[in-house]
Short mmCIF file of C-alpha atoms in Angstrom, two decimals:
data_model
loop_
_atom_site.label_atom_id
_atom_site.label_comp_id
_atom_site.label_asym_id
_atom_site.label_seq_id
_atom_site.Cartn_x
_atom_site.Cartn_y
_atom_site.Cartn_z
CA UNK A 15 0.00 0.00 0.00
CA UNK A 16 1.34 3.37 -1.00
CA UNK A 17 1.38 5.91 1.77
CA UNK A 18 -1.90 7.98 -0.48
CA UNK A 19 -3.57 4.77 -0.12
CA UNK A 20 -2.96 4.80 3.48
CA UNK A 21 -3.97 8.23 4.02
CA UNK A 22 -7.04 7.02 2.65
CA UNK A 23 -7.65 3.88 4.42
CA UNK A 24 -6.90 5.83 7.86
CA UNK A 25 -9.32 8.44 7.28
CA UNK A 26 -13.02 8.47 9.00
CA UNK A 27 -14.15 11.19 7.54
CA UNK A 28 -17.70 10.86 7.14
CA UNK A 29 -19.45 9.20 3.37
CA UNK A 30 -22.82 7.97 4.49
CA UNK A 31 -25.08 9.53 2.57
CA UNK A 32 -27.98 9.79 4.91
CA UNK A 33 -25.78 10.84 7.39
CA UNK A 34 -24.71 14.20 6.27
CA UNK A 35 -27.41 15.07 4.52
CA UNK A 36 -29.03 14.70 8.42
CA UNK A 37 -26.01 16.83 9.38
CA UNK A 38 -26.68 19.52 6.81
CA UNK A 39 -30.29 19.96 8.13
CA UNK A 40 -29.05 20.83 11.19
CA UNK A 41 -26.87 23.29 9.98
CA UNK A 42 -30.02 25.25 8.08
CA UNK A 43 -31.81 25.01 10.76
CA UNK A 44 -29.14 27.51 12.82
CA UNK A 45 -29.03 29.99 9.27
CA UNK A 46 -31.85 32.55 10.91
CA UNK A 47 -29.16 33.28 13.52
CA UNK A 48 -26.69 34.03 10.45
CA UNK A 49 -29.02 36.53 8.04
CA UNK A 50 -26.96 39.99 9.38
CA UNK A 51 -25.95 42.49 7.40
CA UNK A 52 -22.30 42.34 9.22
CA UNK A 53 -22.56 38.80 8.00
CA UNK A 54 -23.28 39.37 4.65
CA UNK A 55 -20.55 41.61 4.32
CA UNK A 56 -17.96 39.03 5.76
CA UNK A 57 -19.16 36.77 3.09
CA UNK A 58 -18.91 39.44 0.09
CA UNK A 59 -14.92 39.78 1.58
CA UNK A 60 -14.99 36.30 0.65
CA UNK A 61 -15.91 36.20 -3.22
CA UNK A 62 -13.78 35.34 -5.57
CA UNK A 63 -14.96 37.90 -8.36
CA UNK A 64 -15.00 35.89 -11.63
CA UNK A 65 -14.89 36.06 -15.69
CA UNK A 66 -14.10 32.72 -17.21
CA UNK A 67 -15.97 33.70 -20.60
CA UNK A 68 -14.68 32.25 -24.11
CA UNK A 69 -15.10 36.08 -25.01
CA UNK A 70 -13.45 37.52 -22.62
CA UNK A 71 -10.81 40.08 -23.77
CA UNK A 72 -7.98 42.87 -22.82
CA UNK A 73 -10.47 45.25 -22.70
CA UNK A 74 -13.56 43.68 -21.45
CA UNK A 75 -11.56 42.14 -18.43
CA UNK A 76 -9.74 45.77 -18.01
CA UNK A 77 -13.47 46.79 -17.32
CA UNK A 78 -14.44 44.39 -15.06
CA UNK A 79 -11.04 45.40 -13.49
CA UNK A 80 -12.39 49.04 -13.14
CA UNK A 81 -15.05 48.04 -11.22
CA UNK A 82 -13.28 46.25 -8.59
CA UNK A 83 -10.97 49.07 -8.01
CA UNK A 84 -14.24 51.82 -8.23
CA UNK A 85 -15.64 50.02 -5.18
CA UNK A 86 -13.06 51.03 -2.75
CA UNK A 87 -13.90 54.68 -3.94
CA UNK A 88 -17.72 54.24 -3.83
CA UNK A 89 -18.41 52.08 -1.05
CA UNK A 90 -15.56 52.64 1.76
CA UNK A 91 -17.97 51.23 4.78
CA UNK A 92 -17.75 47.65 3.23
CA UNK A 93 -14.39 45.52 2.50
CA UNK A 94 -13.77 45.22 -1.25
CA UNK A 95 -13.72 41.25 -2.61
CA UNK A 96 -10.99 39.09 -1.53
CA UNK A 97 -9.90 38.13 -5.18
CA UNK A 98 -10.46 38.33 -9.18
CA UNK A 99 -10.18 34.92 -10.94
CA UNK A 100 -9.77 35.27 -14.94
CA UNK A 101 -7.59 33.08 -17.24
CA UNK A 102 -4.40 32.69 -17.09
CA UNK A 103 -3.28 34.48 -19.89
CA UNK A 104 -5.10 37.72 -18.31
CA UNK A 105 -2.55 37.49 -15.44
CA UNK A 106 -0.54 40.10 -16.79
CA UNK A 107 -3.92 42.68 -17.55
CA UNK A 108 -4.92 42.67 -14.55
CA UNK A 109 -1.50 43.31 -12.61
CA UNK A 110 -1.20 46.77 -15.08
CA UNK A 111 -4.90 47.14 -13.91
CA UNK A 112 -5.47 46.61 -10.47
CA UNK A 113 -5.26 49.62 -7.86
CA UNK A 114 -6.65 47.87 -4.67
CA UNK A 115 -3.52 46.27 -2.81
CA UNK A 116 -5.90 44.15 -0.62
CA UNK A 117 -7.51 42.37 -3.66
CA UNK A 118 -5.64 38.88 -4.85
CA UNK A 119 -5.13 37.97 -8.43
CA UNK A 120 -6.36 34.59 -8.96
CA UNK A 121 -6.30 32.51 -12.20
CA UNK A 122 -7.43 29.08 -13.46
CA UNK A 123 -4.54 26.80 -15.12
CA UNK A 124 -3.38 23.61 -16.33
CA UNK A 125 -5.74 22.56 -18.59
CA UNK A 126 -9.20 24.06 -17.13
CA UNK A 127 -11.44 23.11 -16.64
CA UNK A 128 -11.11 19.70 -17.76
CA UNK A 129 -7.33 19.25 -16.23
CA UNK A 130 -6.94 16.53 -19.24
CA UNK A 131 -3.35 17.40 -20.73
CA UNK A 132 0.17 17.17 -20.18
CA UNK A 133 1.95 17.95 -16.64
CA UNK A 134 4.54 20.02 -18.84
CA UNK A 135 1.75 22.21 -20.18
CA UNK A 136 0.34 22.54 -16.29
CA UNK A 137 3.72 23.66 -15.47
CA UNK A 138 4.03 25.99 -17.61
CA UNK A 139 0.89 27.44 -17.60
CA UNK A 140 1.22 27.70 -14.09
CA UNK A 141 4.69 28.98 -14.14
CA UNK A 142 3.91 31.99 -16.78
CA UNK A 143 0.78 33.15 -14.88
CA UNK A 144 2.82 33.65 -11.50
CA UNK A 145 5.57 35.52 -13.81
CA UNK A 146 2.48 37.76 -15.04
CA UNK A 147 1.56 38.94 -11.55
CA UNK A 148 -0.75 35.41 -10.47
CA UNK A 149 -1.21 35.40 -6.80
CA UNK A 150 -3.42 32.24 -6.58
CA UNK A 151 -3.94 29.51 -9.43
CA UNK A 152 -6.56 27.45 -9.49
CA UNK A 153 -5.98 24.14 -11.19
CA UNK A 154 -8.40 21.18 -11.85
CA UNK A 155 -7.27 17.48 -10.20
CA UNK A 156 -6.51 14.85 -13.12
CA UNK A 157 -10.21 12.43 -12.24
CA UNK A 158 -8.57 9.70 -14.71
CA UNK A 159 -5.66 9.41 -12.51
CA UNK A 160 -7.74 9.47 -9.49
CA UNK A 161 -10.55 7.21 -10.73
CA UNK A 162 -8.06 4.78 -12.16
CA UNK A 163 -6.36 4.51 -8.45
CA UNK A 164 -3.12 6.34 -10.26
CA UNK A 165 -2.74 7.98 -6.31
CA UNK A 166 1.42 8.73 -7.05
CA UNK A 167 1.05 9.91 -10.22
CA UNK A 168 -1.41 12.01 -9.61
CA UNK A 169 0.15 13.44 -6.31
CA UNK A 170 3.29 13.94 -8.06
CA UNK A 171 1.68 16.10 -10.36
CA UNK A 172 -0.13 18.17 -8.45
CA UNK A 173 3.14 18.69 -6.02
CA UNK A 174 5.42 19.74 -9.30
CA UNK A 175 2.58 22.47 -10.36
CA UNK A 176 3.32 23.78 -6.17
CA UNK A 177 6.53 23.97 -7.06
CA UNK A 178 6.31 25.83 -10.20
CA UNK A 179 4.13 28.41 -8.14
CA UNK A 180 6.61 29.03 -5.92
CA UNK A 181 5.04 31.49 -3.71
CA UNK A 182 1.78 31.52 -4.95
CA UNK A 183 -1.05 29.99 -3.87
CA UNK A 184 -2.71 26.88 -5.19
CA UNK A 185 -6.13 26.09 -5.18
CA UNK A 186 -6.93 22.45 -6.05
CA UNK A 187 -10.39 21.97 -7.82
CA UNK A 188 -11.71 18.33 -7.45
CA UNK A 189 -14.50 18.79 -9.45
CA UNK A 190 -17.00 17.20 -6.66
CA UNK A 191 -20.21 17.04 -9.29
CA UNK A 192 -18.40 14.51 -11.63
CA UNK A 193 -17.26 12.85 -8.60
CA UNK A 194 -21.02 12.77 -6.98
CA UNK A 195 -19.92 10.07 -4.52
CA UNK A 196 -19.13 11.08 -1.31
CA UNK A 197 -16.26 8.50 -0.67
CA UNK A 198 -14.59 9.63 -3.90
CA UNK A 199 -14.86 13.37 -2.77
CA UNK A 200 -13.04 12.35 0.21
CA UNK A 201 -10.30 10.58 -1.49
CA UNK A 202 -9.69 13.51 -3.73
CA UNK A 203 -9.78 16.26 -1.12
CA UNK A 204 -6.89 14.16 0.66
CA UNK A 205 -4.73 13.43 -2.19
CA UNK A 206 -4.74 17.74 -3.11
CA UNK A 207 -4.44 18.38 0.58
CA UNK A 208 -1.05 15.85 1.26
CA UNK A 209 -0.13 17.52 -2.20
CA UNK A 210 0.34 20.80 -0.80
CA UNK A 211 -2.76 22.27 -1.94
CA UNK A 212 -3.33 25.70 -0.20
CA UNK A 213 -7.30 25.38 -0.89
CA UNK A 214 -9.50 22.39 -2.03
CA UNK A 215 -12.55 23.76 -4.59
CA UNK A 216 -15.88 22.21 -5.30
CA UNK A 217 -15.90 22.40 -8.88
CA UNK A 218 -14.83 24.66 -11.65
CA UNK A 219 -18.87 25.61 -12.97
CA UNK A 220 -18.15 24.73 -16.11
CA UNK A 221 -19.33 21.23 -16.94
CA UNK A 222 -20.68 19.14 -14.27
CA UNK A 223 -22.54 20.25 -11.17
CA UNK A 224 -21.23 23.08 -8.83
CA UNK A 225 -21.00 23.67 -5.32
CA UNK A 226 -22.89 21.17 -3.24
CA UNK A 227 -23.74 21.21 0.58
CA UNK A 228 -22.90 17.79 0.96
CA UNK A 229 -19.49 17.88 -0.87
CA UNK A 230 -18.79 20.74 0.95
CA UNK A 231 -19.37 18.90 4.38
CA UNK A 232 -17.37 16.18 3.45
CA UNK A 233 -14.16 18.48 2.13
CA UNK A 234 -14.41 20.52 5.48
CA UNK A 235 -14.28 17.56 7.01
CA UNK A 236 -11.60 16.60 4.89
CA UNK A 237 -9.67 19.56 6.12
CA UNK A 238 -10.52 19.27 9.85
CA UNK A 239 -8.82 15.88 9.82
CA UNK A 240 -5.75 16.97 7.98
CA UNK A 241 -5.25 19.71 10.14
CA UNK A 242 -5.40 17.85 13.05
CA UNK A 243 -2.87 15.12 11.85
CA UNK A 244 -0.26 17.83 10.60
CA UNK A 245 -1.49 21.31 11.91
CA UNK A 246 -1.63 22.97 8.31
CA UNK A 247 -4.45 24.57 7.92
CA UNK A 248 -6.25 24.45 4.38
CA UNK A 249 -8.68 26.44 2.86
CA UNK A 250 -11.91 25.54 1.61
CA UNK A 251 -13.45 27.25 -1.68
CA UNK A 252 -17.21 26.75 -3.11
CA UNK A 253 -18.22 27.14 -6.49
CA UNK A 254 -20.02 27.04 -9.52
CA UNK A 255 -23.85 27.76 -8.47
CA UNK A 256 -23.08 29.83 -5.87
CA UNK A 257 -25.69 32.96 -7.41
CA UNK A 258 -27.92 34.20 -3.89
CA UNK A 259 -26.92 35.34 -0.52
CA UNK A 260 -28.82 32.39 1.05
CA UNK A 261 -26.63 29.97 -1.23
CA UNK A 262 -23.60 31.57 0.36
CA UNK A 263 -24.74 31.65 3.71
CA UNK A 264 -25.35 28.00 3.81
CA UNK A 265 -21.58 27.80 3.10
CA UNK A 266 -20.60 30.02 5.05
CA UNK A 267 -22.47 27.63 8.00
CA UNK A 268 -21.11 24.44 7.16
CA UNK A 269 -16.93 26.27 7.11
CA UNK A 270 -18.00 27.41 10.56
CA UNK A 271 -19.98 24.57 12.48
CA UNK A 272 -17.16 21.79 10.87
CA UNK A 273 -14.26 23.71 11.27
CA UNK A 274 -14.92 26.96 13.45
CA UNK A 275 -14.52 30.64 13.29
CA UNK A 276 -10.77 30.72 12.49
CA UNK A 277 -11.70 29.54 9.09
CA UNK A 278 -13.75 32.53 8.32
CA UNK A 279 -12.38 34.79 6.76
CA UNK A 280 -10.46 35.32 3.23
CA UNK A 281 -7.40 33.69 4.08
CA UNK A 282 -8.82 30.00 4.38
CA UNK A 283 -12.82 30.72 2.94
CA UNK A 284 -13.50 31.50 -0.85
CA UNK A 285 -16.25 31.54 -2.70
CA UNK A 286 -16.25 31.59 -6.77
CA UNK A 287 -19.01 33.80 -8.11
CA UNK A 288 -20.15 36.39 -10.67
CA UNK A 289 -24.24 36.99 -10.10
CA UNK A 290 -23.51 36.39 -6.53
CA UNK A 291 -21.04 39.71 -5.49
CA UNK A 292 -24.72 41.95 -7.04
CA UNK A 293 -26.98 39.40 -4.70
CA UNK A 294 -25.25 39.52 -1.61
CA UNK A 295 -24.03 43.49 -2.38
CA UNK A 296 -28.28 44.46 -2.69
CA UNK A 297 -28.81 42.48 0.66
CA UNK A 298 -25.88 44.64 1.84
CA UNK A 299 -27.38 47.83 0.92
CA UNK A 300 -30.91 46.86 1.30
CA UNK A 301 -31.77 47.44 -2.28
CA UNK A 302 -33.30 44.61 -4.30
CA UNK A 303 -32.22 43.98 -7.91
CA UNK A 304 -29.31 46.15 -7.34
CA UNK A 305 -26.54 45.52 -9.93
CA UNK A 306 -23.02 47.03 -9.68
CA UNK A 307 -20.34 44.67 -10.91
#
């Protein structure tokens, strides 16, 4: 047995079915106690701000740039998002265009978001983003390795696209609605975690299902385990799906009843959205249908 396998066979994180879908009730059933407006604006610190558009362009993600650094100027009582996520080769745009130093530059890489081609090209990809100003990459987990039980190769991988980040951040996606099972979700959220991952992500929103309640309870737990066997702490990142402010909260409940308060904030909770910064920002303000970004 390889020592992946092992971390595998060791783990009792939870995978009945029943079970944590009993678990998530509970947790909606404490989400009255969450609808705040301080709340609210915790989670918008949290977002992720995101264009992942085959149109996408210099100018059209300069634009969506503009806004991000506008919203410092126009609404100073609230904390500005905690990240912009575009493609990799955008890296560099955004660097020339970004004015708020308290706003990360994220991008997806290696293959996304079907993370089907060769580690070289991973590298690389990842490699040239972080030269172009990259912060954070997110990168999508090989599933044929994983499903095919490839646990070394696919580890291996994952560790020599860490590497070529250097300092950057890497954000794992496991793509939990083509994995659906809650066994396999485990496995995966593992593997990215003893491959150095800095965050494990639901799902890229691109082909199969996003964000799920029940994947996210099982990669939080995923993360509470880890951290207790090494003491690295791991973010956690929903998305795909994520569009209303009662979406979010319900992630926002599971990070804190599995693994407490010292997860919430922008440094180890993400969430990956476009419709949802307007949602959550009208609930903010108190003015429905408002649309800003």
């Amino acid at each position: 047995m390889d020592r992946y396998s092992k971390v595998i066979s060791e783990s009792h994180v939870l995978t009945d079915k029943e079970k944590i879908a009993s678990e998530i009730e509970k947790i909606k059933e404490r989400l009255p106690e969450l609808r705040k407006p301080e709340i609210y604006g915790k989670i918008f610190s949290c977002i992720d701000l995101t264009t992942l558009n085959t149109t996408d362009s210099q100018d059209s993600v300069s634009s969506f740039i503009k806004r991000v650094n506008d919203f410092d100027n126009d609404y100073p009582q609230f904390k500005n998002v905690a990240a912009v996520c575009v493609f990799s080769n955008f890296a560099g745009v955004v660097r020339s265009h970004l004015e708020v130093s308290d706003v990360k530059i994220a991008v997806v890489a290696g293959g996304f978001p079907s993370g089907q081609t060769f580690t070289e090209v991973k590298v690389a990809d990842t490699a040239l983003a972080v030269s172009e100003g990259a912060d954070e990459v997110d990168v999508v987990m090989n599933l044929g390795m994983l499903l095919d039980g490839a646990y070394e190769e696919l580890c291996d991988e994952l560790i020599e696209v860490k590497h070529a980040a250097k300092d950057a951040h890497i954000k794992v996606i496991i793509e939990s609605g083509a994995l659906k099972d809650a066994a396999k979700i485990r496995d995966a959220s593992l593997l990215a975690m003893w491959s150095d991952a800095d965050f494990i992500k639901t799902s890229t929103g691109k082909v199969y299902q996003g964000a799920s309640p029940e994947a996210a309870y099982v990669m939080c737990s995923c993360i509470k385990e880890y951290y207790e066997k090494t003491g690295r702490k791991v973010g956690f990142k929903a998305a795909g799906g994520v569009r209303s402010t009662e979406d979010a909260l319900l992630y926002y409940a599971i990070v804190r009843e599995v693994l407490g308060e010292e997860w919430l904030d922008r440094d180890y909770f993400r969430i990956g959205a476009s419709s949802l910064a307007n949602n959550i920002l009208a609930d903010m303000l108190n003015e429905p249908n408002f649309n800003y970004f």
